[in-house]
Short mmCIF file of C-alpha atoms in Angstrom, two decimals:
data_model
loop_
_atom_site.label_atom_id
_atom_site.label_comp_id
_atom_site.label_asym_id
_atom_site.label_seq_id
_atom_site.Cartn_x
_atom_site.Cartn_y
_atom_site.Cartn_z
CA MET F 1 4.79 12.73 15.74
CA LYS F 2 1.88 13.53 13.29
CA LEU F 3 1.46 16.87 11.51
CA GLU F 4 -0.79 18.22 8.79
CA PHE F 5 -0.39 21.42 6.94
CA LEU F 6 -1.35 23.16 3.93
CA ASN F 7 0.33 22.63 0.35
CA ARG F 8 2.57 25.92 0.56
CA SER F 9 6.10 26.20 -0.12
CA GLU F 10 6.93 27.87 3.05
CA ASN F 11 5.89 24.74 4.81
CA GLU F 12 8.78 22.89 3.42
CA SER F 13 11.06 24.50 6.08
CA PHE F 14 8.39 23.92 8.79
CA ALA F 15 8.60 20.25 7.98
CA ARG F 16 12.15 20.22 8.07
CA VAL F 17 12.42 21.92 11.57
CA ALA F 18 9.64 19.68 13.09
CA VAL F 19 11.32 16.49 12.07
CA SER F 20 14.82 17.89 13.14
CA ALA F 21 13.01 19.00 16.44
CA PHE F 22 11.70 15.36 16.81
CA ILE F 23 14.89 13.40 16.26
CA THR F 24 17.50 15.74 18.04
CA PRO F 25 16.95 14.35 21.42
CA LEU F 26 18.20 11.03 19.85
CA ASP F 27 21.56 12.57 19.49
CA PRO F 28 22.15 11.83 15.61
CA THR F 29 25.25 12.98 14.01
CA VAL F 30 25.23 16.17 12.03
CA GLU F 31 25.56 14.23 8.82
CA GLU F 32 22.50 12.10 9.80
CA LEU F 33 20.54 15.01 10.73
CA THR F 34 21.42 16.86 7.63
CA GLU F 35 20.47 14.07 5.32
CA ILE F 36 17.16 13.43 7.10
CA LYS F 37 16.39 17.18 6.57
CA THR F 38 17.24 17.14 2.98
CA ALA F 39 15.14 14.14 2.26
CA VAL F 40 12.03 15.56 4.13
CA SER F 41 12.63 18.69 2.15
CA GLU F 42 12.66 16.85 -1.13
CA ALA F 43 9.39 14.72 -0.13
CA VAL F 44 7.50 17.68 0.96
CA SER F 45 8.61 19.89 -1.72
CA ASN F 46 7.40 16.99 -4.34
CA ALA F 47 4.02 17.33 -2.67
CA VAL F 48 3.91 21.00 -2.75
CA ILE F 49 4.95 21.03 -6.35
CA HIS F 50 3.00 18.23 -7.87
CA ALA F 51 -0.02 16.97 -5.68
CA TYR F 52 -2.52 19.69 -6.09
CA LYS F 53 -1.69 21.48 -9.03
CA GLU F 54 -1.27 25.11 -7.59
CA ASP F 55 -4.19 24.59 -5.15
CA GLU F 56 -2.56 25.85 -1.88
CA LYS F 57 -5.61 24.47 0.21
CA GLY F 58 -4.62 20.71 -0.35
CA LEU F 59 -3.00 19.07 2.82
CA ILE F 60 0.23 17.31 3.23
CA GLN F 61 0.58 14.81 6.16
CA LEU F 62 3.88 14.34 7.86
CA GLU F 63 4.45 11.48 10.29
CA CYS F 64 7.69 10.66 11.96
CA LYS F 65 8.37 7.90 14.62
CA VAL F 66 11.46 6.17 15.91
CA ASP F 67 11.54 2.23 16.51
CA SER F 68 13.54 0.43 19.33
CA GLU F 69 16.48 -0.11 17.05
CA ARG F 70 16.84 3.70 16.32
CA ARG F 71 15.52 3.78 12.96
CA VAL F 72 13.71 6.86 12.06
CA ILE F 73 10.56 6.19 9.93
CA ILE F 74 9.19 9.34 8.02
CA ILE F 75 6.07 9.32 5.97
CA VAL F 76 4.98 12.12 3.80
CA SER F 77 1.66 11.82 2.15
CA ASP F 78 -1.05 13.87 0.32
CA HIS F 79 -4.53 13.19 -1.37
CA GLY F 80 -3.46 14.89 -4.56
CA VAL F 81 -3.30 13.82 -8.26
CA GLY F 82 -1.02 10.98 -7.57
CA ILE F 83 1.85 9.76 -9.85
CA GLU F 84 0.79 7.95 -12.99
CA ASP F 85 4.23 6.06 -13.33
CA VAL F 86 6.10 5.75 -10.12
CA SER F 87 8.89 3.93 -11.52
CA LYS F 88 9.35 6.80 -14.34
CA ALA F 89 9.16 9.47 -11.67
CA ARG F 90 12.09 7.63 -9.64
CA GLU F 91 14.38 7.90 -12.62
CA PRO F 92 17.20 10.36 -12.17
CA LEU F 93 16.53 13.67 -14.24
CA TYR F 94 12.82 12.85 -14.87
CA THR F 95 10.67 15.77 -14.41
CA SER F 96 6.93 15.93 -15.08
CA LYS F 97 7.50 19.65 -15.48
CA PRO F 98 10.19 20.20 -17.95
CA ASN F 99 9.22 23.75 -18.76
CA GLU F 100 9.92 24.70 -15.09
CA GLU F 101 13.41 24.88 -13.41
CA ARG F 102 13.20 21.39 -11.95
CA SER F 103 16.15 18.96 -11.72
CA GLY F 104 14.08 15.76 -11.50
CA MET F 105 16.54 14.50 -8.77
CA GLY F 106 14.02 14.51 -5.90
CA PHE F 107 13.57 10.73 -5.40
CA THR F 108 17.24 10.19 -6.22
CA VAL F 109 18.27 12.60 -3.47
CA MET F 110 15.82 10.96 -0.96
CA GLU F 111 17.06 7.41 -1.98
CA SER F 112 20.71 8.45 -1.45
CA PHE F 113 20.10 9.82 2.01
CA MET F 114 18.03 7.46 3.43
CA ASP F 115 18.28 3.89 3.93
CA LYS F 116 15.06 2.84 2.41
CA LEU F 117 12.54 4.64 0.25
CA GLU F 118 9.16 3.23 -0.67
CA VAL F 119 6.65 5.31 -2.94
CA VAL F 120 3.06 4.33 -3.23
CA SER F 121 0.75 6.20 -5.40
CA GLY F 122 -1.98 6.13 -7.83
CA THR F 123 -3.58 8.53 -10.26
CA ASP F 124 -6.07 10.58 -8.22
CA GLU F 125 -5.37 8.50 -5.31
CA GLY F 126 -2.49 10.63 -3.74
CA THR F 127 1.08 9.66 -3.00
CA ARG F 128 2.76 8.24 0.26
CA VAL F 129 6.63 8.42 0.47
CA THR F 130 8.06 6.33 3.28
CA MET F 131 11.63 6.97 4.25
CA LEU F 132 13.75 4.97 6.79
CA LYS F 133 17.01 5.79 8.32
CA LYS F 134 18.97 4.04 10.85
CA LEU F 135 20.72 6.32 13.40
CA ASP F 136 24.25 5.65 14.62
CA LYS F 137 25.70 4.12 11.34
CA ALA F 138 28.59 6.60 11.65
CA TYR F 139 29.42 5.02 15.01
CA GLY F 140 29.28 1.38 13.49
CA ILE F 141 26.30 0.73 15.93
#
């Protein structure tokens, strides 16, 4: 599945629903589905808040696929301002907007709910967040 949508806050819920609808036929546990939806929300929210500096005409891309081992791979990307220091941005409680009500926990939440998180970004090159979650861990499969 590949989607592209405008950099608007209301599209965060759209992304959650789209990913949920895509993986529901795989019969994930409620916990798996909740964790994936939360991670997608965080990734899209980060793009909405940071990528385009309040320009709601920027685009966010969402890709979701499942491999033969029931691993869900989700990619959220933008062509925005990028992240100057990815390592710093991934630190818990770090926020580039301290004057706003931001917790600085987005990447930490993504990392805790997914099995793998990769963030690739460059200044003025945009950001690509790749998340992986193996389904059926609750069943020991």
